[in-house]
Coordinates of C-alpha atoms and ligand atoms in Angstrom, one line a residue:
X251 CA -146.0 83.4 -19.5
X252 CA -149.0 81.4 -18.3
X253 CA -151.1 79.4 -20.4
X254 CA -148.6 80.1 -23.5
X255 CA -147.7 77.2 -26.0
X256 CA -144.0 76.8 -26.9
X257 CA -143.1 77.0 -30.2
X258 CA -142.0 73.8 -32.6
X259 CA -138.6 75.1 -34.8
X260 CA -137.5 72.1 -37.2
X261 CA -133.9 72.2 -38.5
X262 CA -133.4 70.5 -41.7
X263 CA -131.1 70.3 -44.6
X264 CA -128.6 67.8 -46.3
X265 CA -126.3 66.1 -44.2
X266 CA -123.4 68.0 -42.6
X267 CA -125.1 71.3 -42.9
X268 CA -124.9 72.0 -39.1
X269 CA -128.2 71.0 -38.1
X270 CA -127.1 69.1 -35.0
X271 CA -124.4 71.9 -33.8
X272 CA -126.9 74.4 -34.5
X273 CA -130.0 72.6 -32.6
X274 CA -127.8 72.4 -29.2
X275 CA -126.8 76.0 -30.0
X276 CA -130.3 77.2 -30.0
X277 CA -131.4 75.8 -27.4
X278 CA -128.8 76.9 -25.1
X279 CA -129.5 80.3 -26.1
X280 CA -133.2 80.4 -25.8
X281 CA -132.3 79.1 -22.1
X282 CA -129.8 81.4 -21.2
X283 CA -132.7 84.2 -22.6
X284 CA -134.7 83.0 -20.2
X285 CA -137.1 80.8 -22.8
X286 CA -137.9 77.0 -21.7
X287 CA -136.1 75.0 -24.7
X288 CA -135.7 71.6 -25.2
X289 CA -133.8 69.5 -28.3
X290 CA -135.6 66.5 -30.3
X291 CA -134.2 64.6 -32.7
X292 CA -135.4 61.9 -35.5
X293 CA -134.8 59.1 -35.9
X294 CA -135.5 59.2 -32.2
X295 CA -133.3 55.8 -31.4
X296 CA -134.0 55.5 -27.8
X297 CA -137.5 53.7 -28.4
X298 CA -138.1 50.1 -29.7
X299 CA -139.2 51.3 -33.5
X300 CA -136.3 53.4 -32.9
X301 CA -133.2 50.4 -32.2
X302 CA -134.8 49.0 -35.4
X303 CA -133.9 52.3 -37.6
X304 CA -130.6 52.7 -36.1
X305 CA -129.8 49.1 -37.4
X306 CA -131.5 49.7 -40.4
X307 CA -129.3 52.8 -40.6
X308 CA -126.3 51.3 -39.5
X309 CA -126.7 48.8 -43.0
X310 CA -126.6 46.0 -39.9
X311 CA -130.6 45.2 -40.9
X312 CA -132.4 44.9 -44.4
X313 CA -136.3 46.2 -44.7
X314 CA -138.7 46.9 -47.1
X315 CA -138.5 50.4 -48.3
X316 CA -142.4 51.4 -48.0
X317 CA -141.8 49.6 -44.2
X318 CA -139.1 51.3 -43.3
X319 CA -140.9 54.8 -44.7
X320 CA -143.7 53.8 -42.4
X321 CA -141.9 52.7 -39.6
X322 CA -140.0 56.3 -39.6
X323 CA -142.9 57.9 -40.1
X324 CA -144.1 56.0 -36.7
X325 CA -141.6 57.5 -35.1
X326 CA -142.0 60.8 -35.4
X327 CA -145.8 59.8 -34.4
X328 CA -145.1 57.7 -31.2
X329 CA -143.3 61.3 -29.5
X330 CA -146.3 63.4 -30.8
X331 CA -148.3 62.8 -26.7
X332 CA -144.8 64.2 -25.5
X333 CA -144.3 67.1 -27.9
X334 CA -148.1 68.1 -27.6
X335 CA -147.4 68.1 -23.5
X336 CA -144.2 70.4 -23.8
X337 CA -145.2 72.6 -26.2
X338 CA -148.9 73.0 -24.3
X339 CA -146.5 73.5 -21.0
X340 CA -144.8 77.1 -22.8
X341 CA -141.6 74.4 -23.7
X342 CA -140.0 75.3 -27.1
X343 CA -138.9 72.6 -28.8
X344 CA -136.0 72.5 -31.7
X345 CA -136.0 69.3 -33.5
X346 CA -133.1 68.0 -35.2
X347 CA -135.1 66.6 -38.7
X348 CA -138.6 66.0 -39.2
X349 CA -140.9 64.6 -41.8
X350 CA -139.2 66.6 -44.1
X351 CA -135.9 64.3 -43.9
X352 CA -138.1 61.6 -44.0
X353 CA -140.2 62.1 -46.9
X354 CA -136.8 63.3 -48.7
X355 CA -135.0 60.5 -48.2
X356 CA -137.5 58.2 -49.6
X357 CA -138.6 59.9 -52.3
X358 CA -135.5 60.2 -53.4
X359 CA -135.8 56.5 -54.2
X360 CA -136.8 55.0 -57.4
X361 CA -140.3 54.8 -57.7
X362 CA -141.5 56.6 -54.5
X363 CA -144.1 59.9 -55.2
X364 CA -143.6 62.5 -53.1
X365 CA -147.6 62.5 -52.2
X366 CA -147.2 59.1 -51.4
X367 CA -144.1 59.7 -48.9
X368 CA -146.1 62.5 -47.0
X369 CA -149.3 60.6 -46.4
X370 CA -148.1 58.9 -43.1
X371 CA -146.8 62.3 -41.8
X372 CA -150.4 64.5 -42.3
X373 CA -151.2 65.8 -39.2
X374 CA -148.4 65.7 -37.3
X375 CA -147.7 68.7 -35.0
X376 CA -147.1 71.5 -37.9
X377 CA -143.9 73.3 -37.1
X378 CA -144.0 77.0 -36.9
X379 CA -140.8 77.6 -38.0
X380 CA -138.7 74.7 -40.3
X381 CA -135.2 76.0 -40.7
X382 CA -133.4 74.4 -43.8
X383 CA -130.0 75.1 -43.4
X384 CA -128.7 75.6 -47.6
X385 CA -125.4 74.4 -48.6
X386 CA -124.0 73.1 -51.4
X387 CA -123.0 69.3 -51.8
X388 CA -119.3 70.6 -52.8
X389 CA -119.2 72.6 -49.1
X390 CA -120.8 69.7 -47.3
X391 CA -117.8 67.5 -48.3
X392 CA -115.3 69.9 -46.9
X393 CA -116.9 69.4 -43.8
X394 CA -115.6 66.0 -43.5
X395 CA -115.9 62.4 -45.0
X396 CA -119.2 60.7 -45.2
X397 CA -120.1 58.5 -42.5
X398 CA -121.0 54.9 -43.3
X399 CA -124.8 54.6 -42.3
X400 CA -127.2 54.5 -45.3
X401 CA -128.3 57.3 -47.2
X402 CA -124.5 58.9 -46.6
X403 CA -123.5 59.3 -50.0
X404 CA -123.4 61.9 -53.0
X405 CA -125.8 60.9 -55.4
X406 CA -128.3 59.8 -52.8
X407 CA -127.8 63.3 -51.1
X408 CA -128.2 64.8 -54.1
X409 CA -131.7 63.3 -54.8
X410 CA -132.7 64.1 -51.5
X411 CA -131.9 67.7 -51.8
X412 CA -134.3 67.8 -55.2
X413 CA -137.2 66.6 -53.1
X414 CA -136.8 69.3 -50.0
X415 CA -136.6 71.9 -52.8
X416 CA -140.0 70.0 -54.0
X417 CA -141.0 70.3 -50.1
X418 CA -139.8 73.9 -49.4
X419 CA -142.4 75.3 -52.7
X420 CA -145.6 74.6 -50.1
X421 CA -146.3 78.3 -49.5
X422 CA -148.6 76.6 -46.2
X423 CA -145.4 76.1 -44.3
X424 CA -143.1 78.8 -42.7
X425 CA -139.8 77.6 -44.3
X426 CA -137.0 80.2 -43.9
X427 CA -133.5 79.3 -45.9
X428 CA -130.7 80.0 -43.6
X429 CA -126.9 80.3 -45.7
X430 CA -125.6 77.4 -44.0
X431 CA -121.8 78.2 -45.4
X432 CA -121.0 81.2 -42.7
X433 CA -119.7 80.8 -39.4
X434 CA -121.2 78.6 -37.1
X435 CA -121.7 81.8 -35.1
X436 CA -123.0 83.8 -37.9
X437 CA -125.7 81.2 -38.3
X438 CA -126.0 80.4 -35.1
X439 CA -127.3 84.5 -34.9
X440 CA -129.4 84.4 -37.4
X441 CA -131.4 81.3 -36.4
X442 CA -131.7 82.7 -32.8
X443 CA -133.1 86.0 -34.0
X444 CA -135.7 83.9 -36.0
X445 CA -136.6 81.8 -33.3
X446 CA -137.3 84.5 -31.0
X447 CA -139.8 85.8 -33.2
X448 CA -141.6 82.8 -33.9
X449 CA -141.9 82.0 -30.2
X450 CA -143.5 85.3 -29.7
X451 CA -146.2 84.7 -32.7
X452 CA -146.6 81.3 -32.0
X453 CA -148.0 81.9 -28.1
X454 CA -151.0 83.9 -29.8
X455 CA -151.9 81.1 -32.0
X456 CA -153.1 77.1 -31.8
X457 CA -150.8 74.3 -32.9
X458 CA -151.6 73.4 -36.4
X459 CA -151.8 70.1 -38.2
X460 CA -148.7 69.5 -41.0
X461 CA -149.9 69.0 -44.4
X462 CA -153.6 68.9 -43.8
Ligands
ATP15 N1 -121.1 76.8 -40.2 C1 -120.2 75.9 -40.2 N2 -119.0 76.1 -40.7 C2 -118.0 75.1 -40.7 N3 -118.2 73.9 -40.2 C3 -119.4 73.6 -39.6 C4 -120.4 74.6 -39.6 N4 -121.5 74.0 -38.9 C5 -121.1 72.8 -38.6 N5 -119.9 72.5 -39.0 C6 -119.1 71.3 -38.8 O1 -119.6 70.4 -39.8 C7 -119.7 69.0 -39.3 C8 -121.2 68.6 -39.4 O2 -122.0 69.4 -38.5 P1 -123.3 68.8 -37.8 O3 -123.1 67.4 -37.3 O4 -123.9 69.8 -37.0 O5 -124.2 68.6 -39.2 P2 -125.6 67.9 -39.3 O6 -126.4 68.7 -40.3 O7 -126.2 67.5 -38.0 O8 -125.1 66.5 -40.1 P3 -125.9 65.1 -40.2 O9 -127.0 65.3 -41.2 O10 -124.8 64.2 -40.7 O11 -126.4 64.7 -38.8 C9 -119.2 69.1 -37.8 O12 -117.9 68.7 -37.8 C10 -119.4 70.6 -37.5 O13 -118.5 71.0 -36.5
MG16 MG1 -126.8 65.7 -37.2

């Protein structure tokens, strides 16, 4: 396996639709298959532009909402030396949200364009794969109550949801819609079977550049 990249799989969809459980899932299967697999998430808290999201998150700090776009959107950017080294070292990484999120999420605010939200994202490592896991709002309640960061409630979800359908319509991207309402395990199947076929395709070919 020499000399072949990884493959980048983004999971993405409202909140509650599994994308966490279904992230460590993957990658513990691609492992025990014998792949090298590693999970990302965003907001990546761990760094210092990180601490500031999770208390912007956590409703414990105000900021500006272009600020905090671009400060997301940094983020992503500051692990892009650490995704490019993995993925050029045959490591497959699943990431647990993307730009995706965070262009939803703001555009999902008054007065935000979508073009406007994606500009700090264009050229970030372009996933091969970006799994949105569909369910409906109604489902996603059954799953349990909202939590009681930012950005966790109905109507806010809902607008959110509007702009990743406005997202998933770029033909450019390799979005596959996953029925996020089975069984973990039925998921859990299909998003494995997926994967493994992207990891295959994606050793033949160079890492592209998202939106550009
Ligand atoms: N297919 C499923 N069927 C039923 N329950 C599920 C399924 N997948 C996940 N769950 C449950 O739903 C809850 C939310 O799952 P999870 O945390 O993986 O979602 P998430 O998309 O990461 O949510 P968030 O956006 O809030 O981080 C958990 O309690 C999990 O056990
Ligand atoms: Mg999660």
């Amino acid at each position: 396996m020499a000399g072949r990249r990884g493959a980048l799989i983004v999971l993405e969809g409202v909140d509650r639709a599994g994308k966490t459980t279904q992230g460590r899932r993957l990658v513990a299967a691609l492992c025990a298959a014998g792949h090298r697999a590693e999970l990302l998430r965003f907001p990546e808290r761990s760094t210092e532009i990180g601490k500031l999201l999770s208390s912007y998150l956590a409703k414990k700090t105000e900021l500006e909402d272009h600020s905090v776009h671009l400060l997301f959107s940094a983020n992503r950017w500051e692990q892009v030396p650490l995704i490019k080294a993995k993925l050029s070292q045959g490591v497959t990484l699943v990431v647990d949200r993307y730009a995706f999120s965070g262009v939803a999420f703001t555009s999902a605010k008054e007065n935000f364009s979508l073009d406007w939200c994606k500009q700090p994202d264009i050229g970030l490592p372009k996933p091969d794969l970006i799994l949105f896991l569909q369910l409906q709002l109604v489902d996603a309640a059954t799953r349990g109550e909202f939590g009681h960061e930012r950005y966790e409630n109905g109507t806010f979800q809902e607008r959110a949801l509007l702009c990743f359908q406005q997202l998933m319509s770029d033909k450019t991207l390799n979005w596959k819609v996953v029925d996020a309402s089975k069984s973990i395990e039925d998921v859990h199947e299909e998003i494995r079977a997926l994967s493994e076929d992207v990891i295959l395709c994606a050793a033949q070919r160079p890492l592209g550049e998202l939106w550009k």
